[in-house]
XYZ file of C-alpha atoms in Angstrom:
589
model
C 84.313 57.863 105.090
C 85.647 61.145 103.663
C 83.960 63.961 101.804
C 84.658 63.332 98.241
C 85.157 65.634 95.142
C 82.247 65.264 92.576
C 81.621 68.154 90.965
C 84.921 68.926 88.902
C 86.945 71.965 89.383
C 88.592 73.285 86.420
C 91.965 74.778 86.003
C 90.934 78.080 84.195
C 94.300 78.732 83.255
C 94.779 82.425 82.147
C 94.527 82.247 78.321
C 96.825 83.745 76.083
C 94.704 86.455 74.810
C 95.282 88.064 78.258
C 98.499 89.635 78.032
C 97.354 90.974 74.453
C 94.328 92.508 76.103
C 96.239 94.491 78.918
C 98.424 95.488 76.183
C 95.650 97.044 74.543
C 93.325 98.179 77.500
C 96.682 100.498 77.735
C 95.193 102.623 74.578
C 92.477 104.701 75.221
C 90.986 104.950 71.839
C 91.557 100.966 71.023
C 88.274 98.863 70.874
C 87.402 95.204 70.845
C 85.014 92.664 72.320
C 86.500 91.994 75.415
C 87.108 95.618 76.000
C 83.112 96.158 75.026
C 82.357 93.616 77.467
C 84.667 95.214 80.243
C 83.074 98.566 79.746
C 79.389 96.629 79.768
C 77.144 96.962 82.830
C 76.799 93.736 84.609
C 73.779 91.302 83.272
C 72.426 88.455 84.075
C 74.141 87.625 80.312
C 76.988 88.714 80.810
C 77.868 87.738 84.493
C 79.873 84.798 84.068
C 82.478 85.734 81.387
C 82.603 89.336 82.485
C 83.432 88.169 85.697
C 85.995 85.378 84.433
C 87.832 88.122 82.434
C 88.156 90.182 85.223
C 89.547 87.073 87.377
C 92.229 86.605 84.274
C 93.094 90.298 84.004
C 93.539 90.011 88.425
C 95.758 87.288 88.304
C 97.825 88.516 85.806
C 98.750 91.205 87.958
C 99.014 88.751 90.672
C 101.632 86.546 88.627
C 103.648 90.107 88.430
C 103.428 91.544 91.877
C 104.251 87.896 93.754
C 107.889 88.381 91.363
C 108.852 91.276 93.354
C 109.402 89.069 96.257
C 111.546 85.950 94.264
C 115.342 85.825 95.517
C 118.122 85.241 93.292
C 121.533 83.647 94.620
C 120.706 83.077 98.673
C 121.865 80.392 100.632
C 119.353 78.460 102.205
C 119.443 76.734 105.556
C 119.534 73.801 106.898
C 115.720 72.863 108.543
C 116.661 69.911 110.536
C 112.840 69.548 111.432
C 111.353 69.220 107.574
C 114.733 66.578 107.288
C 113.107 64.627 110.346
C 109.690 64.461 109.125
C 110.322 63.511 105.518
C 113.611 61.497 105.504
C 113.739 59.612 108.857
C 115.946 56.273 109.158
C 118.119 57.571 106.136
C 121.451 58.244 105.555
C 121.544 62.185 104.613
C 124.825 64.344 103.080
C 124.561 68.367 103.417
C 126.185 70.308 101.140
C 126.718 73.352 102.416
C 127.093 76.918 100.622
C 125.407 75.862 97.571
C 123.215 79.143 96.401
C 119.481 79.087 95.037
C 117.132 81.042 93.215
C 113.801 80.759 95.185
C 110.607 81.711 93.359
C 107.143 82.333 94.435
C 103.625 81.659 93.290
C 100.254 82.331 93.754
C 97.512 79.927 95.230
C 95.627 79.223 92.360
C 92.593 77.193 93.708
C 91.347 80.510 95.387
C 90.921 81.750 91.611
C 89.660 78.183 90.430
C 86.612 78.248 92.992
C 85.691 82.126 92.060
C 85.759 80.604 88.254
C 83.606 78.075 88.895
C 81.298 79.667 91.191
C 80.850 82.487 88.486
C 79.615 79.378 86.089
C 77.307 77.647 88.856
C 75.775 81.248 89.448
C 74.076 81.239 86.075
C 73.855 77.668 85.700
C 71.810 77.256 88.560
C 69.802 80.268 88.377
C 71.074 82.023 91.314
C 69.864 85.791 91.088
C 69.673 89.100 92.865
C 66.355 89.259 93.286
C 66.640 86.553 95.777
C 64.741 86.877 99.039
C 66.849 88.359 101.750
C 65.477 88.162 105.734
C 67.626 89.302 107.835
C 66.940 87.197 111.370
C 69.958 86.322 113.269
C 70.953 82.656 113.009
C 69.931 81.976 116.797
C 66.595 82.820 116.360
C 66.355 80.335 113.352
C 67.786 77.860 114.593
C 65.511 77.963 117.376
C 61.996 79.066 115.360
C 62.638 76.477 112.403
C 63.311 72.683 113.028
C 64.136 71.762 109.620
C 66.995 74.594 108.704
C 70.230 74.095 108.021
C 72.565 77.477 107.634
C 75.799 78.084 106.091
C 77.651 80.883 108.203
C 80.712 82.206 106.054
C 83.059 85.067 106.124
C 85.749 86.521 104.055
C 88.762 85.307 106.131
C 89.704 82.656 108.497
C 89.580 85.485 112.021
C 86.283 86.590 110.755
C 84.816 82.907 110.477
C 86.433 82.563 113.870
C 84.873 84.752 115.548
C 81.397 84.145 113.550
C 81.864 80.633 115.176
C 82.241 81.545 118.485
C 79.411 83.754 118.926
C 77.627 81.280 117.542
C 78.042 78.749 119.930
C 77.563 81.211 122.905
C 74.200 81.040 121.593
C 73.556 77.712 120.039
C 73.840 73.685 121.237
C 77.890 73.560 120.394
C 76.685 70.102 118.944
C 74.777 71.610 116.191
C 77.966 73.899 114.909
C 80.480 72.812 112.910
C 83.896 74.367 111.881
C 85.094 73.460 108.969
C 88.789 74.465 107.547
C 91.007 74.211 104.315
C 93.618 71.753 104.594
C 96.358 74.821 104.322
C 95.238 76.467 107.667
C 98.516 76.057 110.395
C 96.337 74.118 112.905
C 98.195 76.656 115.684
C 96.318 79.430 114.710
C 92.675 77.293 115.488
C 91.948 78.679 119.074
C 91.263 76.330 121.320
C 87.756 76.681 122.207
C 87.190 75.685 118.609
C 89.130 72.446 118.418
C 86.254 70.397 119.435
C 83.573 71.470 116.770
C 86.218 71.841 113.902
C 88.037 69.349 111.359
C 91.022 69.757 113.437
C 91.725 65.864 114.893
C 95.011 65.978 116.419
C 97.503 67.914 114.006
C 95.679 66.988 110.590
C 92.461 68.271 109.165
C 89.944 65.766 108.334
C 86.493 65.958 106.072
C 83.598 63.926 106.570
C 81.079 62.076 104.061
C 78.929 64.692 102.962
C 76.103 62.463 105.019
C 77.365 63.294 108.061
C 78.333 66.703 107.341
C 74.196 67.144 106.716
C 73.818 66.584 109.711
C 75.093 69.513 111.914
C 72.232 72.308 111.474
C 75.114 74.901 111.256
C 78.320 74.965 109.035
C 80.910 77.581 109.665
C 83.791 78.138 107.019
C 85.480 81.375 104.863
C 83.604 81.721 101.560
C 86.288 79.831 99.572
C 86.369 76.897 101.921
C 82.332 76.543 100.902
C 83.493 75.561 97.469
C 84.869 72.272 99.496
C 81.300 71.455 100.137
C 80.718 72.194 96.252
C 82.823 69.651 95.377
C 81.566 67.236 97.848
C 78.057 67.767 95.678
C 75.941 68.635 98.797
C 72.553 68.688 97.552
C 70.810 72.699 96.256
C 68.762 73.264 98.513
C 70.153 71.416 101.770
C 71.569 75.101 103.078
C 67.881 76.543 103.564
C 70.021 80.077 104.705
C 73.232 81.447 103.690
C 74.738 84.379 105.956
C 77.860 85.982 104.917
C 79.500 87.813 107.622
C 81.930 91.113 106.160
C 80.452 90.752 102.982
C 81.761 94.115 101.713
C 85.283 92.470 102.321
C 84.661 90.123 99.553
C 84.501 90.098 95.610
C 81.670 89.149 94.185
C 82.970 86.179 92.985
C 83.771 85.120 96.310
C 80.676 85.859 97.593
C 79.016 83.711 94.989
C 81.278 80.537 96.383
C 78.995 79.736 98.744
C 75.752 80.385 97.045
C 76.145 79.041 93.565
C 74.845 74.740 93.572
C 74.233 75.152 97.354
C 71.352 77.677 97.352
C 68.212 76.769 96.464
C 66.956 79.810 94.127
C 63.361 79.746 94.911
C 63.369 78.531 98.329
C 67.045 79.738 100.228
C 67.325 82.584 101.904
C 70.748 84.899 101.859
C 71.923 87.233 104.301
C 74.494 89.598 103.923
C 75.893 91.935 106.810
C 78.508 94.437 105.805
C 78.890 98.286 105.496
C 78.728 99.169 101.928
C 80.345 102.787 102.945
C 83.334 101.139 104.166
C 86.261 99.672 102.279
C 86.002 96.640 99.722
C 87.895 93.890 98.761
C 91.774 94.971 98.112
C 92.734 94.283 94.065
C 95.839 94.657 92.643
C 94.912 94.873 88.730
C 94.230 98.547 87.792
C 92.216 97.356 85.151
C 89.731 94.489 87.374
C 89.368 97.664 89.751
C 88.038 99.942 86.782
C 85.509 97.825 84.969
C 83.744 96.945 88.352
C 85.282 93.638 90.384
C 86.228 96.128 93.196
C 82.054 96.645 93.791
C 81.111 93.839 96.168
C 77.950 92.111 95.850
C 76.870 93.610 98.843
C 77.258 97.184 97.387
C 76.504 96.689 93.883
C 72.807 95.189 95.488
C 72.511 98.770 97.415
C 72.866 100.500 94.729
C 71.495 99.401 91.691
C 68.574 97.224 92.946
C 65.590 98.628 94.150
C 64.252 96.438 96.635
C 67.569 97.420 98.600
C 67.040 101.384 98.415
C 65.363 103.478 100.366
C 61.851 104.756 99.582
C 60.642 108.001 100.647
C 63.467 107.731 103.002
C 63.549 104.341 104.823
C 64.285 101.066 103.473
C 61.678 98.223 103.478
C 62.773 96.402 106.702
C 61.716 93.131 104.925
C 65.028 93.242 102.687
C 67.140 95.620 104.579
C 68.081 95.809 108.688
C 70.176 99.136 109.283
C 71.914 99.088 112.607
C 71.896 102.461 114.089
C 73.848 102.191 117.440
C 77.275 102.370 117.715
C 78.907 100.933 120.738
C 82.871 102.377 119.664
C 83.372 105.865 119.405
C 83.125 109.214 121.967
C 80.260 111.238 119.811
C 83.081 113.764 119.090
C 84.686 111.210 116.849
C 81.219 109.916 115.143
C 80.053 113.138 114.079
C 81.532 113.752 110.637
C 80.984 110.173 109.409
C 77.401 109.929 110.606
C 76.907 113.206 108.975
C 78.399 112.295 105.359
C 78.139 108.392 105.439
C 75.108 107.481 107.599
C 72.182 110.299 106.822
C 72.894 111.290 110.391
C 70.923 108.486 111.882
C 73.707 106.485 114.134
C 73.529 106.549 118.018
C 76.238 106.854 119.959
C 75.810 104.204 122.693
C 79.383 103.404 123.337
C 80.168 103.152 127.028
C 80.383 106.396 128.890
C 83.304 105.665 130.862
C 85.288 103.777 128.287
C 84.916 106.680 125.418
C 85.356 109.645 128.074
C 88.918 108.498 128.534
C 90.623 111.448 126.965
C 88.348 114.616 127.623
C 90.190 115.910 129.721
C 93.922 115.270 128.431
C 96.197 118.051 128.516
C 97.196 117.778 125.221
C 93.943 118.810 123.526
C 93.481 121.945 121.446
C 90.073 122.065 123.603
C 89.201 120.467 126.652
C 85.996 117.737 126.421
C 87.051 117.524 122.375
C 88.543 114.019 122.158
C 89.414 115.164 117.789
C 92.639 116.516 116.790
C 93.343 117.970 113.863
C 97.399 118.649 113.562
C 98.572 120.544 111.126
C 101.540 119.618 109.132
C 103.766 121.527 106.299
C 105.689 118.489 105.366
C 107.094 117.034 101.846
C 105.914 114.051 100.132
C 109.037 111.810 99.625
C 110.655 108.605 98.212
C 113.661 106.859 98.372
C 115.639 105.931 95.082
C 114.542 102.213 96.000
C 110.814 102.321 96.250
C 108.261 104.574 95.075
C 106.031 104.596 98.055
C 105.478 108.175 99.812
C 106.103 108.754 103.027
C 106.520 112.489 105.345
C 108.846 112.645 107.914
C 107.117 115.679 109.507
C 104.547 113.807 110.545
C 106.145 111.058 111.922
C 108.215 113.555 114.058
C 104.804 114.855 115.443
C 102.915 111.339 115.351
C 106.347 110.260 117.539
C 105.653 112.998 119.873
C 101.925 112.224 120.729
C 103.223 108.824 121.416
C 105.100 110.016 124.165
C 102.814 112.244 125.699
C 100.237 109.584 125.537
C 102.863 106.875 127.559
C 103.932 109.738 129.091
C 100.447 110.574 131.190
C 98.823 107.473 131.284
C 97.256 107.243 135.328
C 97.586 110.569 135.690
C 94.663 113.012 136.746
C 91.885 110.269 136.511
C 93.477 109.296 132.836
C 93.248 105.481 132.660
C 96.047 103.703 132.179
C 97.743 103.037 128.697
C 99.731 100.932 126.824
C 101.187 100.477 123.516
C 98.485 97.641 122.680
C 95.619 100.442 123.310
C 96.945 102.659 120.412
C 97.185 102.442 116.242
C 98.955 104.228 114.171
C 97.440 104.156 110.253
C 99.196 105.659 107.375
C 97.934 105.044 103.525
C 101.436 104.394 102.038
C 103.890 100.745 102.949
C 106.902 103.202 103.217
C 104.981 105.769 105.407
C 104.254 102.160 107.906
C 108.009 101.865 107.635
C 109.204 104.853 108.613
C 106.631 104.670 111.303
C 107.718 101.415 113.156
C 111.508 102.529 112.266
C 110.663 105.372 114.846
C 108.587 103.625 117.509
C 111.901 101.125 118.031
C 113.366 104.400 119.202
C 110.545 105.540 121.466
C 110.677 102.249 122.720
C 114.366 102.762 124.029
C 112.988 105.711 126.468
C 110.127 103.406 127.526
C 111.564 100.166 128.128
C 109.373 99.005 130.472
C 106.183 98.889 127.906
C 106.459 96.170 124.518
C 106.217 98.788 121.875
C 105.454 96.035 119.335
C 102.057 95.687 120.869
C 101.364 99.444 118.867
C 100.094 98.525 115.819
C 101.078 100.308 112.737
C 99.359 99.473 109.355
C 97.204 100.640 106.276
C 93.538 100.959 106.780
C 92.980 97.598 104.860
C 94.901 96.100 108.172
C 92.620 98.259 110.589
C 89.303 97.139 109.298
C 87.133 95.013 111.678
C 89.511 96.512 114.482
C 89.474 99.036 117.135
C 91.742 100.972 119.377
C 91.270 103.323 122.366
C 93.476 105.758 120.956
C 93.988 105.990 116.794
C 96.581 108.662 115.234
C 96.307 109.112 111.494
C 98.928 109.912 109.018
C 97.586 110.937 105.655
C 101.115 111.930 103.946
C 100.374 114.068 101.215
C 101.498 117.541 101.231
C 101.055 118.367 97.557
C 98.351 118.190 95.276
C 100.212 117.035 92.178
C 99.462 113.327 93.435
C 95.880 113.322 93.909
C 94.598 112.132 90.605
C 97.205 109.604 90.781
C 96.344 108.518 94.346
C 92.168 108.270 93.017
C 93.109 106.312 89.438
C 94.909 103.158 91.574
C 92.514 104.221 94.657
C 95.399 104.923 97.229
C 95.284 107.347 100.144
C 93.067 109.323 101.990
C 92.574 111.675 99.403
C 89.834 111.503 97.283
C 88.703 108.138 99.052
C 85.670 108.472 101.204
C 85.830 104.824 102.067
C 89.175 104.948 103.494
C 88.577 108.032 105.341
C 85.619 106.559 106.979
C 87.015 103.191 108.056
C 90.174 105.407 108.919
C 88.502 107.992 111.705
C 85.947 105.210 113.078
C 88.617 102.729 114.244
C 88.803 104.891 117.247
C 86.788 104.722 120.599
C 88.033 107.881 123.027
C 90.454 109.624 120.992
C 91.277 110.442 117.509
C 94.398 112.317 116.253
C 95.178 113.299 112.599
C 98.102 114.518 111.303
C 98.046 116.146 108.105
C 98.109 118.782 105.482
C 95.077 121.091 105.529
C 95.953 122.970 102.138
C 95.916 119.604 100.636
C 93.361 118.058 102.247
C 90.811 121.006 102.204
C 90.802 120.518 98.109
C 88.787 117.188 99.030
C 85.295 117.946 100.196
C 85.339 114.716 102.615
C 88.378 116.211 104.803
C 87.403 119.737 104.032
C 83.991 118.783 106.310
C 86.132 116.720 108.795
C 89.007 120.105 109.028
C 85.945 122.327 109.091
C 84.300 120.448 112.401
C 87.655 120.688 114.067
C 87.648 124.415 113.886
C 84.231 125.151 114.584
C 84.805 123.219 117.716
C 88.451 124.107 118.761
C 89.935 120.630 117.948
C 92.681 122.017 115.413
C 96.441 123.103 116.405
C 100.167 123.440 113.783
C 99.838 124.714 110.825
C 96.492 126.479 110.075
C 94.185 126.808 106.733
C 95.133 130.027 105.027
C 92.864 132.749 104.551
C 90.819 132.387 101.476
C 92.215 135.117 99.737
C 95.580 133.061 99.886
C 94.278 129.647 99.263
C 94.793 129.666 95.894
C 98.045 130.630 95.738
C 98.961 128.593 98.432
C 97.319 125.429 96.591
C 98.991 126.075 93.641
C 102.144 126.242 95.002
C 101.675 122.870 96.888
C 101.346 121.167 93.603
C 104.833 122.134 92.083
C 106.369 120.869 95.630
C 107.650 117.578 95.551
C 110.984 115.578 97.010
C 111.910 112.724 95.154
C 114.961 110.969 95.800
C 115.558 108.882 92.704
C 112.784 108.830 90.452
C 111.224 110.988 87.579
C 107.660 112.062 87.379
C 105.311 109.606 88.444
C 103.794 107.366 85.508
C 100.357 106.847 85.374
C 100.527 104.746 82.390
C 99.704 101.429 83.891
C 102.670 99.157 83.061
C 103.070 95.344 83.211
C 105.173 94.786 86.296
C 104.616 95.472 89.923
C 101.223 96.661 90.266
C 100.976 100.278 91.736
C 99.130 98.704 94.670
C 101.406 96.478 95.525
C 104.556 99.101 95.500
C 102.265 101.313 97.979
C 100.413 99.026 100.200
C 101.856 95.961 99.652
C 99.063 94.032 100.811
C 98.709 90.488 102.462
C 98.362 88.209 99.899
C 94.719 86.631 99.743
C 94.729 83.238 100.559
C 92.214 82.253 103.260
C 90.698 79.214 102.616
């Protein structure tokens, strides 16, 4: 027997009354209910179709942004291996040369099983206030003999890696994997196959009877709505943990919780950083009226029981983990300081985060921070309107080298490509990046330069390298606001900036503009450490009787190849997130 579908899943097709609504979310001064209900504060009234609308107004832009990728007029190949699997023992004619338009679309069911879980939420009378215990699923596994926990995360590597912990603790005959039909079976390691859904090359689902009986489910928050369908009982799941959970809408988060939960008796655990970046959405106008808050967040700040009192947070609802087992001190100060009320502990391996005290290369010996300087231009091409600075690749190039350069030498472990990351706020900024490293690679050809990872901060969250180098482009201040309105950058962003400088674990470079960056008071801090401490080299802050001048002169200088002034009239094509991150698309089931 299979796990069957009982409880329906709707279409929730984007009405029509959508595109009249974007239309007139563009007018400042023009009112109606939907807008009313946009600019309302979430309530337990409200929740569902606030939270639908906002899902309508996100795909939208979704439906937009996946255009930008549709090809008109190619000639497709031939794929003898699809031919094989679909058509064997017939007669087949290829006609060659013909040409096609391909188009693209969204997955829709991750939308469908956010819709529905928003309904089940208030249906089943699933609400913030409930309990929260934070115990680690080991420990109640092994304390409580009649528990059965759901263990979810926002993405398929997440649950992964949630899994195998798991079973490095836990009877491997209690844990189950479970995974969406549309996951390519070669990406499921190997020490996974035997607990998972994976039988041979096909995924397989079992009656929901025998599915009750593994004590521990693991899937991504979408791939709980499967068990939604299959109409396990509220109330089986005695605890809910969601791994990341400041990855995650709120809608997402609710997958897993809405008609599984019991409301009186379940217990939820969420573990996430609420000062670190949330889930990525490409509708400017879902991001303003609140579905970029994740549940995790919007329960730290607006709900007592999660707050602290007279400075410390009742440890019955809230667990704050203090140490940090990443990053040299050096590189832990500023965020501690301005993200974490000072309290984290550096307790990161001595030898492992010393690495780079002593490097040549730093402004001051036993300072593993750099702060480079950089007078640069913000540019773009006549073909996109993403930013990038060629000044600071040419000096982010150069540390490169140096770093390949004197790897092994005077006690400096050894390096290679894989050990470094390179993180840049802007897609063409990535570009010119890796365009760069292909040449470095030509005077190193004995090292696989495509093991350096290059990416946006979204890519670098969860991750860690010995050695991180940051590019944060601008180099005028004209762009700021417009940076902060479609939350892009490093600018204006404390979120980014701290996800950003806390990737690395022995030595952090930044390359940037310091009369841009000083006007924000995040980077103005992190510039300010640097000098008190002799971490800062290029280009230097001018003297305040200057600054002005010089600021206001770094906001009339601009390069742009091909385009007017920047809109910030949100228009209904390609979403400005999408032309400057272009982000991986969301589908993990």
């Amino acid at each position: 027997m299979q796990l069957k579908n009982e409880v329906q899943l709707k279409q929730y097709r984007v009405p029509a009354y959508v595109n009249q609504l974007i239309q007139s979310l563009k007018q400042p001064h023009h009112s109606d209910s939907r807008r009313t209900l946009l600019e309302s504060p979430l309530s337990w009234e409200n929740y569902t179709e606030k939270f639908q609308l906002l899902l309508y107004l996100e795909e939208s832009q979704m439906n937009l942004d996946i255009k930008s990728v549709n090809l008109d007029s190619v000639k497709l190949g031939f794929a003898s291996e699809l031919l094989d699997r679909y058509t064997a023992g017939k007669d087949l004619s290829i006609i060659e040369g013909i040409k096609f338009n391909v188009e693209f679309t969204i997955n829709r069911l991750t939308i469908r099983l956010q819709h529905r879980a928003a309904e089940l939420a208030t249906l089943c009378g699933l609400r913030s206030k409930t309990v929260t215990v934070v115990e680690a699923i080991k420990q109640i596994e092994k304390t409580q003999a009649s528990c059965h926990i759901l263990a979810c995360a926002p993405s398929n590597s997440a649950a992964d890696l949630l899994c195998s912990k798991i079973r490095d603790h836990v009877d491997e005959c209690l844990v189950y994997r479970m995974y969406a039909s549309s996951r390519d079976p070669k990406l499921v390691p190997d020490h996974l196959k035997g607990c998972s859904n994976l039988v041979g090359e096909s995924y397989v689902y079992p009656a929901k009877e025998k599915l009750m009986e593994y004590k521990i489910i693991v899937t991504t928050l979408l791939s709980a709505g499967r068990l939604v369908s299959g109409n396990i009982p509220s109330g089986h799941f005695t605890h809910v943990f969601v791994d990341e959970a400041g990855h995650a809408v709120e809608t997402e988060c609710v997958v897993p919780l809405a008609g599984l939960l019991d409301a009186e008796s379940g217990q939820l655990v969420l573990a996430g950083d609420p000062k670190q970046l949330g889930p990525i959405l490409r509708s400017p106008f879902s991001l303003k009226y609140g579905m970029g808050v994740s549940l995790l967040e919007r329960l730290m700040t607006t709900s007592s029981l999660y707050q602290k009192n007279e400075g410390v947070y009742n440890n019955c609802f809230v667990t704050k983990l203090l140490r940090n087992y990443r990053s040299h001190p050096a590189i832990l100060k500023i965020p501690n300081e301005l993200f974490y009320d000072g309290e984290l502990q550096a307790c990161a391996d001595e030898y492992a985060r010393n690495f780079y005290r002593w490097w040549q290369y730093l402004p001051k010996q036993d300072l593993p921070v750099i702060f480079h300087g950089v007078a640069g231009e913000d540019t773009r091409e006549s073909n996109s309107p993403s930013f990038f600075n060629v000044a600071e690749v040419e000096v982010l190039m150069d540390y490169v080298r140096k770093l390949l350069q004197s790897e092994g030498k005077k006690g400096l472990a050894t390096i290679g490509p894989k050990d470094i990351g390179i993180i840049a706020p802007y897609r063409k900024q990535v570009q010119k990046i890796r365009k760069a490293l292909e040449q470095v690679g030509k005077e190193f050809t004995f090292k696989n330069m495509n093991a350096l990872k290059v990416g946006s901060v979204e890519e670098f969250q969860g991750q860690e390298r010995r050695v991180i180098m940051v590019s944060t482009v601008r180099s005028s201040s004209k762009y700021m606001d417009y940076d902060k309105k479609f939350s892009l950058g490093f600018v204006k962003n404390e979120k980014r900036f701290n996800v950003a400088v806390t990737r690395a674990k022995a030595l952090l470079i930044v390359v940037g503009n310091p009369i841009v960056l000083n006007t924000d008071d995040t980077w103005k801090r992190f510039i300010q450490y640097c000098k008190e401490e002799g971490g800062c080299t290029g280009l230097v802050q001018p003297e305040k009787d200057d600054y002005e001048v010089v600021l206001r002169l770094s906001a009339l200088y601009i390069s742009i190849e091909g385009h007017g002034e920047t809109n910030e009239k949100v228009e209904t094509y390609e979403s400005v997130v999408q032309q400057q991150l272009d982000p991986e698309w969301r589908n993990d089931l």
